[in-house]
Short mmCIF file of N, CA, C and O in Angstrom, two decimals:
data_model
loop_
_atom_site.label_atom_id
_atom_site.label_comp_id
_atom_site.label_asym_id
_atom_site.label_seq_id
_atom_site.Cartn_x
_atom_site.Cartn_y
_atom_site.Cartn_z
N UNK A 171 28.77 -28.81 23.21
CA UNK A 171 28.27 -27.68 22.47
C UNK A 171 27.05 -27.14 23.19
O UNK A 171 26.17 -27.88 23.58
N UNK A 172 26.96 -25.84 23.37
CA UNK A 172 25.87 -25.25 24.13
C UNK A 172 24.67 -24.99 23.22
O UNK A 172 24.79 -24.89 22.00
N UNK A 173 23.51 -24.83 23.85
CA UNK A 173 22.29 -24.55 23.12
C UNK A 173 22.32 -23.11 22.63
O UNK A 173 22.95 -22.25 23.23
N UNK A 174 21.61 -22.82 21.53
CA UNK A 174 21.59 -21.44 21.04
C UNK A 174 20.89 -20.54 22.04
O UNK A 174 19.90 -20.90 22.66
N UNK A 175 21.44 -19.33 22.20
CA UNK A 175 20.87 -18.40 23.17
C UNK A 175 19.85 -17.47 22.53
O UNK A 175 19.14 -16.79 23.24
N UNK A 176 19.80 -17.42 21.22
CA UNK A 176 18.86 -16.55 20.53
C UNK A 176 17.47 -17.18 20.58
O UNK A 176 17.28 -18.27 20.06
N UNK A 177 16.46 -16.51 21.19
CA UNK A 177 15.14 -17.11 21.26
C UNK A 177 14.48 -17.27 19.90
O UNK A 177 13.61 -18.10 19.72
N UNK A 178 14.91 -16.48 18.92
CA UNK A 178 14.34 -16.61 17.58
C UNK A 178 14.85 -17.85 16.87
O UNK A 178 14.28 -18.28 15.87
N UNK A 179 15.92 -18.47 17.36
CA UNK A 179 16.49 -19.64 16.70
C UNK A 179 15.57 -20.85 16.79
O UNK A 179 15.64 -21.74 15.96
N UNK A 180 14.68 -20.88 17.79
CA UNK A 180 13.79 -22.03 17.93
C UNK A 180 12.56 -21.92 17.03
O UNK A 180 11.84 -22.88 16.87
N UNK A 181 12.31 -20.76 16.43
CA UNK A 181 11.16 -20.57 15.56
C UNK A 181 11.43 -21.22 14.21
O UNK A 181 12.53 -21.13 13.68
N UNK A 182 10.42 -21.88 13.61
CA UNK A 182 10.62 -22.45 12.29
C UNK A 182 11.01 -21.39 11.27
O UNK A 182 10.57 -20.24 11.37
N UNK A 183 11.82 -21.77 10.30
CA UNK A 183 12.37 -20.80 9.34
C UNK A 183 11.30 -20.20 8.44
O UNK A 183 11.40 -19.05 8.04
N UNK A 184 10.25 -20.94 8.10
CA UNK A 184 9.26 -20.41 7.17
C UNK A 184 8.18 -19.59 7.85
O UNK A 184 7.37 -18.97 7.18
N UNK A 185 8.13 -19.54 9.16
CA UNK A 185 7.15 -18.73 9.87
C UNK A 185 7.70 -17.33 10.06
O UNK A 185 8.70 -17.13 10.74
N UNK A 186 7.05 -16.32 9.45
CA UNK A 186 7.57 -14.96 9.60
C UNK A 186 7.36 -14.44 11.00
O UNK A 186 6.46 -14.87 11.71
N UNK A 187 8.20 -13.53 11.40
CA UNK A 187 8.10 -12.95 12.73
C UNK A 187 6.95 -11.96 12.83
O UNK A 187 6.29 -11.65 11.84
N UNK A 188 6.74 -11.49 14.04
CA UNK A 188 5.64 -10.57 14.27
C UNK A 188 5.85 -9.26 13.53
O UNK A 188 4.91 -8.71 12.95
N UNK A 189 7.07 -8.75 13.51
CA UNK A 189 7.33 -7.46 12.85
C UNK A 189 7.07 -7.55 11.35
O UNK A 189 6.45 -6.65 10.77
N UNK A 190 7.50 -8.63 10.73
CA UNK A 190 7.29 -8.79 9.29
C UNK A 190 5.80 -8.95 8.98
O UNK A 190 5.30 -8.36 8.01
N UNK A 191 5.10 -9.71 9.78
CA UNK A 191 3.67 -9.91 9.56
C UNK A 191 2.90 -8.62 9.78
O UNK A 191 2.00 -8.27 9.00
N UNK A 192 3.25 -7.88 10.82
CA UNK A 192 2.59 -6.60 11.09
C UNK A 192 2.87 -5.60 9.98
O UNK A 192 1.96 -4.86 9.55
N UNK A 193 4.09 -5.56 9.49
CA UNK A 193 4.43 -4.65 8.39
C UNK A 193 3.65 -5.00 7.12
O UNK A 193 3.12 -4.11 6.43
N UNK A 194 3.55 -6.28 6.82
CA UNK A 194 2.81 -6.72 5.63
C UNK A 194 1.33 -6.37 5.75
O UNK A 194 0.72 -5.86 4.81
N UNK A 195 0.74 -6.61 6.92
CA UNK A 195 -0.67 -6.30 7.14
C UNK A 195 -0.91 -4.79 7.05
O UNK A 195 -1.89 -4.34 6.45
N UNK A 196 -0.01 -4.00 7.62
CA UNK A 196 -0.15 -2.54 7.58
C UNK A 196 -0.05 -2.03 6.14
O UNK A 196 -0.84 -1.18 5.71
N UNK A 197 0.92 -2.56 5.40
CA UNK A 197 1.06 -2.14 4.00
C UNK A 197 -0.16 -2.54 3.17
O UNK A 197 -0.60 -1.77 2.30
N UNK A 198 -0.71 -3.70 3.44
CA UNK A 198 -1.90 -4.14 2.71
C UNK A 198 -3.08 -3.23 3.01
O UNK A 198 -3.83 -2.84 2.10
N UNK A 199 -3.26 -2.85 4.27
CA UNK A 199 -4.37 -1.96 4.63
C UNK A 199 -4.17 -0.57 4.04
O UNK A 199 -5.13 0.05 3.58
N UNK A 200 -2.94 -0.07 4.07
CA UNK A 200 -2.68 1.24 3.46
C UNK A 200 -2.89 1.20 1.95
O UNK A 200 -3.39 2.16 1.36
N UNK A 201 -2.52 0.08 1.33
CA UNK A 201 -2.75 -0.08 -0.10
C UNK A 201 -4.24 -0.09 -0.44
O UNK A 201 -4.67 0.52 -1.43
N UNK A 202 -5.02 -0.76 0.39
CA UNK A 202 -6.47 -0.78 0.18
C UNK A 202 -7.05 0.63 0.35
O UNK A 202 -7.90 1.06 -0.43
N UNK A 203 -6.57 1.34 1.35
CA UNK A 203 -7.01 2.72 1.57
C UNK A 203 -6.67 3.59 0.37
O UNK A 203 -7.51 4.37 -0.10
N UNK A 204 -5.46 3.45 -0.15
CA UNK A 204 -5.05 4.24 -1.31
C UNK A 204 -5.87 3.87 -2.55
O UNK A 204 -6.24 4.75 -3.34
N UNK A 205 -6.18 2.59 -2.71
CA UNK A 205 -6.97 2.15 -3.86
C UNK A 205 -8.38 2.75 -3.81
O UNK A 205 -8.87 3.29 -4.80
N UNK A 206 -9.00 2.68 -2.64
CA UNK A 206 -10.36 3.22 -2.51
C UNK A 206 -10.35 4.74 -2.69
O UNK A 206 -11.19 5.30 -3.41
N UNK A 207 -9.39 5.41 -2.08
CA UNK A 207 -9.30 6.87 -2.22
C UNK A 207 -9.02 7.24 -3.68
O UNK A 207 -9.60 8.22 -4.19
N UNK A 208 -8.18 6.49 -4.34
CA UNK A 208 -7.88 6.76 -5.75
C UNK A 208 -9.10 6.59 -6.63
O UNK A 208 -9.34 7.40 -7.54
N UNK A 209 -9.87 5.55 -6.37
CA UNK A 209 -11.09 5.34 -7.16
C UNK A 209 -12.09 6.48 -6.92
O UNK A 209 -12.76 6.94 -7.86
N UNK A 210 -12.21 6.92 -5.68
CA UNK A 210 -13.11 8.02 -5.39
C UNK A 210 -12.63 9.33 -6.02
O UNK A 210 -13.44 10.14 -6.49
N UNK A 211 -11.31 9.53 -6.04
CA UNK A 211 -10.76 10.74 -6.68
C UNK A 211 -11.01 10.70 -8.19
O UNK A 211 -11.31 11.74 -8.80
N UNK A 212 -10.90 9.54 -8.80
CA UNK A 212 -11.18 9.42 -10.23
C UNK A 212 -12.65 9.68 -10.53
O UNK A 212 -13.00 10.13 -11.63
N UNK A 213 -13.50 9.41 -9.56
CA UNK A 213 -14.93 9.66 -9.74
C UNK A 213 -15.28 11.12 -9.50
O UNK A 213 -16.45 11.49 -9.63
N UNK A 214 -14.31 11.95 -9.12
CA UNK A 214 -14.54 13.37 -8.97
C UNK A 214 -14.84 13.81 -7.55
O UNK A 214 -15.29 14.94 -7.33
N UNK A 215 -14.59 12.97 -6.57
CA UNK A 215 -14.81 13.32 -5.17
C UNK A 215 -13.67 14.22 -4.68
O UNK A 215 -12.52 13.98 -5.03
N UNK A 216 -13.94 15.21 -3.87
CA UNK A 216 -12.86 16.03 -3.29
C UNK A 216 -11.91 15.17 -2.45
O UNK A 216 -12.31 14.15 -1.88
N UNK A 217 -10.68 15.62 -2.35
CA UNK A 217 -9.62 14.83 -1.71
C UNK A 217 -9.96 14.48 -0.27
O UNK A 217 -9.86 13.31 0.15
N UNK A 218 -10.35 15.45 0.53
CA UNK A 218 -10.63 15.20 1.94
C UNK A 218 -11.79 14.23 2.12
O UNK A 218 -11.73 13.30 2.94
N UNK A 219 -12.82 14.41 1.34
CA UNK A 219 -13.98 13.51 1.41
C UNK A 219 -13.57 12.11 0.96
O UNK A 219 -13.98 11.11 1.57
N UNK A 220 -12.77 12.02 -0.08
CA UNK A 220 -12.32 10.71 -0.57
C UNK A 220 -11.50 9.99 0.49
O UNK A 220 -11.68 8.77 0.70
N UNK A 221 -10.62 10.70 1.19
CA UNK A 221 -9.82 10.07 2.24
C UNK A 221 -10.67 9.62 3.42
O UNK A 221 -10.48 8.52 3.95
N UNK A 222 -11.63 10.45 3.82
CA UNK A 222 -12.49 10.08 4.94
C UNK A 222 -13.37 8.88 4.60
O UNK A 222 -13.52 7.96 5.41
N UNK A 223 -13.96 8.88 3.42
CA UNK A 223 -14.79 7.74 3.01
C UNK A 223 -13.93 6.49 2.86
O UNK A 223 -14.33 5.39 3.27
N UNK A 224 -12.73 6.65 2.32
CA UNK A 224 -11.84 5.50 2.17
C UNK A 224 -11.45 4.92 3.52
O UNK A 224 -11.38 3.69 3.68
N UNK A 225 -11.22 5.78 4.51
CA UNK A 225 -10.93 5.29 5.87
C UNK A 225 -12.08 4.47 6.43
O UNK A 225 -11.90 3.41 7.01
N UNK A 226 -13.29 4.98 6.26
CA UNK A 226 -14.46 4.31 6.80
C UNK A 226 -14.73 2.99 6.07
O UNK A 226 -15.07 1.98 6.68
N UNK A 227 -14.56 2.97 4.78
CA UNK A 227 -14.85 1.77 3.99
C UNK A 227 -13.73 0.75 4.12
O UNK A 227 -13.99 -0.47 4.15
N UNK A 228 -12.49 1.19 4.23
CA UNK A 228 -11.35 0.27 4.24
C UNK A 228 -11.29 -0.58 5.50
O UNK A 228 -10.82 -1.72 5.44
N UNK A 229 -11.77 -0.08 6.63
CA UNK A 229 -11.70 -0.86 7.86
C UNK A 229 -12.49 -2.16 7.78
O UNK A 229 -11.91 -3.24 7.93
N UNK A 230 -13.79 -2.14 7.53
CA UNK A 230 -14.50 -3.42 7.46
C UNK A 230 -14.11 -4.25 6.24
O UNK A 230 -14.08 -5.48 6.30
N UNK A 231 -13.78 -3.57 5.15
CA UNK A 231 -13.39 -4.31 3.96
C UNK A 231 -12.07 -5.06 4.17
O UNK A 231 -11.91 -6.19 3.72
N UNK A 232 -11.14 -4.44 4.89
CA UNK A 232 -9.86 -5.11 5.15
C UNK A 232 -10.03 -6.32 6.05
O UNK A 232 -9.28 -7.29 5.96
N UNK A 233 -11.02 -6.29 6.94
CA UNK A 233 -11.28 -7.45 7.79
C UNK A 233 -11.75 -8.64 6.96
O UNK A 233 -11.49 -9.79 7.32
N UNK A 234 -12.45 -8.37 5.87
CA UNK A 234 -12.91 -9.45 5.00
C UNK A 234 -11.83 -9.87 4.00
O UNK A 234 -11.57 -11.05 3.82
N UNK A 235 -11.21 -8.89 3.37
CA UNK A 235 -10.25 -9.17 2.30
C UNK A 235 -8.96 -9.78 2.84
O UNK A 235 -8.41 -10.70 2.25
N UNK A 236 -8.49 -9.27 3.96
CA UNK A 236 -7.20 -9.72 4.50
C UNK A 236 -7.36 -10.67 5.68
O UNK A 236 -6.61 -10.63 6.65
N UNK A 237 -8.34 -11.55 5.60
CA UNK A 237 -8.61 -12.49 6.69
C UNK A 237 -7.40 -13.40 6.96
O UNK A 237 -7.06 -13.67 8.11
N UNK A 238 -6.72 -13.84 5.92
CA UNK A 238 -5.54 -14.69 6.09
C UNK A 238 -4.40 -13.97 6.78
O UNK A 238 -3.71 -14.52 7.64
N UNK A 239 -4.19 -12.71 6.39
CA UNK A 239 -3.13 -11.92 7.03
C UNK A 239 -3.46 -11.67 8.50
O UNK A 239 -2.58 -11.68 9.35
N UNK A 240 -4.74 -11.43 8.80
CA UNK A 240 -5.13 -11.22 10.19
C UNK A 240 -4.90 -12.49 11.01
O UNK A 240 -4.48 -12.42 12.16
N UNK A 241 -5.17 -13.64 10.42
CA UNK A 241 -4.94 -14.90 11.13
C UNK A 241 -3.45 -15.09 11.41
O UNK A 241 -3.06 -15.51 12.50
N UNK A 242 -2.60 -14.78 10.41
CA UNK A 242 -1.15 -14.88 10.62
C UNK A 242 -0.68 -13.91 11.69
O UNK A 242 0.18 -14.24 12.52
N UNK A 243 -1.25 -12.71 11.71
CA UNK A 243 -0.88 -11.73 12.72
C UNK A 243 -1.33 -12.19 14.10
O UNK A 243 -0.60 -12.03 15.08
N UNK A 244 -2.51 -12.78 14.19
CA UNK A 244 -2.99 -13.30 15.48
C UNK A 244 -2.06 -14.40 16.00
O UNK A 244 -1.76 -14.44 17.19
N UNK A 245 -1.62 -15.29 15.11
CA UNK A 245 -0.70 -16.36 15.52
C UNK A 245 0.63 -15.78 15.96
O UNK A 245 1.19 -16.19 16.98
N UNK A 246 1.14 -14.80 15.22
CA UNK A 246 2.41 -14.18 15.59
C UNK A 246 2.31 -13.46 16.93
O UNK A 246 3.22 -13.55 17.76
N UNK A 247 1.19 -12.79 17.18
CA UNK A 247 1.00 -12.11 18.46
C UNK A 247 0.89 -13.11 19.60
O UNK A 247 1.46 -12.90 20.68
N UNK A 248 0.17 -14.20 19.39
CA UNK A 248 0.03 -15.22 20.43
C UNK A 248 1.38 -15.87 20.73
O UNK A 248 1.72 -16.12 21.90
N UNK A 249 2.15 -16.14 19.70
CA UNK A 249 3.48 -16.74 19.89
C UNK A 249 4.38 -15.79 20.66
O UNK A 249 5.08 -16.21 21.60
N UNK A 250 4.36 -14.53 20.29
CA UNK A 250 5.19 -13.54 20.99
C UNK A 250 4.75 -13.39 22.44
O UNK A 250 5.59 -13.32 23.34
N UNK A 251 3.45 -13.37 22.67
CA UNK A 251 2.94 -13.24 24.03
C UNK A 251 3.34 -14.45 24.88
O UNK A 251 3.76 -14.30 26.03
N UNK A 252 3.23 -15.66 24.31
CA UNK A 252 3.60 -16.87 25.05
C UNK A 252 5.10 -16.88 25.37
O UNK A 252 5.50 -17.23 26.48
N UNK A 253 5.92 -16.47 24.41
CA UNK A 253 7.37 -16.43 24.62
C UNK A 253 7.72 -15.43 25.72
O UNK A 253 8.52 -15.70 26.61
N UNK A 254 7.10 -14.24 25.66
CA UNK A 254 7.37 -13.22 26.68
C UNK A 254 6.91 -13.67 28.05
O UNK A 254 7.57 -13.40 29.06
N UNK A 255 5.77 -14.36 28.12
CA UNK A 255 5.28 -14.86 29.41
C UNK A 255 6.24 -15.88 29.98
O UNK A 255 6.55 -15.86 31.18
N UNK A 256 6.76 -16.78 29.14
CA UNK A 256 7.71 -17.78 29.59
C UNK A 256 9.00 -17.13 30.07
O UNK A 256 9.53 -17.48 31.13
N UNK A 257 9.50 -16.17 29.29
CA UNK A 257 10.73 -15.48 29.69
C UNK A 257 10.54 -14.70 30.98
O UNK A 257 11.41 -14.69 31.85
N UNK A 258 9.38 -14.06 31.14
CA UNK A 258 9.11 -13.28 32.34
C UNK A 258 9.03 -14.19 33.57
O UNK A 258 9.59 -13.87 34.63
N UNK A 259 8.36 -15.34 33.44
CA UNK A 259 8.25 -16.23 34.59
C UNK A 259 9.61 -16.85 34.93
O UNK A 259 9.93 -17.04 36.11
N UNK A 260 10.44 -17.13 33.93
CA UNK A 260 11.78 -17.65 34.20
C UNK A 260 12.64 -16.60 34.90
O UNK A 260 13.38 -16.91 35.83
N UNK A 261 12.51 -15.35 34.46
CA UNK A 261 13.27 -14.27 35.11
C UNK A 261 12.82 -14.08 36.56
O UNK A 261 13.65 -13.95 37.46
N UNK A 262 11.52 -14.11 36.78
CA UNK A 262 11.03 -13.97 38.15
C UNK A 262 11.49 -15.12 39.03
O UNK A 262 11.83 -14.93 40.21
N UNK A 263 11.52 -16.33 38.48
CA UNK A 263 11.99 -17.49 39.25
C UNK A 263 13.47 -17.33 39.59
O UNK A 263 13.89 -17.63 40.71
N UNK A 264 14.28 -16.85 38.63
CA UNK A 264 15.70 -16.64 38.91
C UNK A 264 15.90 -15.55 39.96
O UNK A 264 16.76 -15.65 40.82
N UNK A 265 15.08 -14.49 39.88
CA UNK A 265 15.21 -13.42 40.86
C UNK A 265 14.80 -13.88 42.26
O UNK A 265 15.36 -13.42 43.25
N UNK A 266 13.83 -14.77 42.35
CA UNK A 266 13.44 -15.32 43.65
C UNK A 266 14.45 -16.34 44.15
O UNK A 266 14.47 -16.67 45.32
N UNK A 267 15.27 -16.86 43.25
CA UNK A 267 16.24 -17.88 43.62
C UNK A 267 15.67 -19.28 43.56
O UNK A 267 16.25 -20.21 44.10
N UNK A 268 14.55 -19.45 42.88
CA UNK A 268 13.92 -20.76 42.78
C UNK A 268 14.66 -21.71 41.86
O UNK A 268 14.63 -22.91 42.04
N UNK A 269 15.35 -21.20 40.90
CA UNK A 269 16.03 -22.06 39.94
C UNK A 269 17.43 -21.54 39.71
O UNK A 269 17.64 -20.34 39.58
N UNK A 270 18.43 -22.43 39.65
CA UNK A 270 19.81 -21.96 39.42
C UNK A 270 19.96 -21.43 38.01
O UNK A 270 19.31 -21.89 37.09
N UNK A 271 20.82 -20.47 37.86
CA UNK A 271 21.08 -19.86 36.56
C UNK A 271 22.07 -20.73 35.81
O UNK A 271 23.27 -20.59 35.95
N UNK A 272 21.55 -21.64 34.99
CA UNK A 272 22.42 -22.54 34.24
C UNK A 272 22.85 -21.94 32.92
O UNK A 272 23.81 -22.38 32.32
N UNK A 273 22.14 -20.91 32.45
CA UNK A 273 22.48 -20.33 31.16
C UNK A 273 23.79 -19.57 31.20
O UNK A 273 24.53 -19.53 30.22
N UNK A 274 24.11 -18.93 32.32
CA UNK A 274 25.32 -18.12 32.37
C UNK A 274 26.55 -18.93 32.78
O UNK A 274 27.65 -18.42 32.77
N UNK A 275 26.33 -20.19 33.16
CA UNK A 275 27.47 -21.02 33.52
C UNK A 275 27.89 -20.85 34.95
O UNK A 275 28.93 -21.35 35.36
N UNK A 276 27.14 -20.10 35.77
CA UNK A 276 27.47 -19.94 37.18
C UNK A 276 27.26 -21.26 37.91
O UNK A 276 26.30 -21.96 37.66
N UNK A 277 28.16 -21.56 38.79
CA UNK A 277 27.99 -22.78 39.55
C UNK A 277 27.38 -22.43 40.89
O UNK A 277 27.62 -21.34 41.42
N UNK A 278 26.58 -23.31 41.45
CA UNK A 278 26.00 -23.02 42.75
C UNK A 278 27.08 -22.86 43.81
O UNK A 278 28.16 -23.43 43.71
N UNK A 279 26.76 -22.08 44.85
CA UNK A 279 27.74 -21.80 45.89
C UNK A 279 28.07 -23.04 46.73
O UNK A 279 29.10 -23.08 47.37
N UNK A 280 27.21 -24.05 46.69
CA UNK A 280 27.43 -25.23 47.51
C UNK A 280 28.57 -26.11 46.97
O UNK A 280 29.10 -26.95 47.67
N UNK A 281 28.93 -25.92 45.70
CA UNK A 281 30.03 -26.71 45.15
C UNK A 281 31.35 -26.18 45.68
O UNK A 281 31.53 -24.98 45.90
N UNK A 282 32.28 -27.09 45.87
CA UNK A 282 33.58 -26.67 46.39
C UNK A 282 34.42 -26.05 45.29
O UNK A 282 34.25 -26.32 44.11
N UNK A 283 35.34 -25.24 45.69
CA UNK A 283 36.25 -24.57 44.78
C UNK A 283 37.24 -25.60 44.24
O UNK A 283 37.83 -26.36 45.02
N UNK A 284 37.46 -25.67 42.90
CA UNK A 284 38.37 -26.67 42.37
C UNK A 284 39.82 -26.48 42.84
O UNK A 284 40.60 -27.42 42.82
N UNK A 285 40.18 -25.30 43.31
CA UNK A 285 41.54 -25.05 43.78
C UNK A 285 41.72 -25.55 45.21
O UNK A 285 42.83 -25.57 45.71
N UNK A 286 40.61 -25.90 45.86
CA UNK A 286 40.71 -26.41 47.22
C UNK A 286 40.65 -25.35 48.27
O UNK A 286 40.97 -25.58 49.43
N UNK A 287 40.25 -24.13 47.95
CA UNK A 287 40.16 -23.06 48.95
C UNK A 287 38.93 -23.17 49.80
O UNK A 287 37.90 -23.47 49.54
#
């Protein structure tokens, strides 16, 4: 039985991927922005001013409030970067001819043909 070819198969099942973590963090930041802008609008602030102030306030506040999400995103980014670096170095090694391509099932040219040719 061959090893799985999907690189995501080696990741633990409970660890979310980078896309899911990034989407969750983005939604959380947009939610915080909407909450702050909504509170400012309820206080009678004009819409444009409320959005601009909410943008300015939401950035540092999200760094404090969503510290756990930022840590998860940092781990997901580091994992993705390490995986891409490994894949890139393996591809470069195969292109240089340093390592035989065992994943595709190609046999080295030095082996004799089973038909005897």
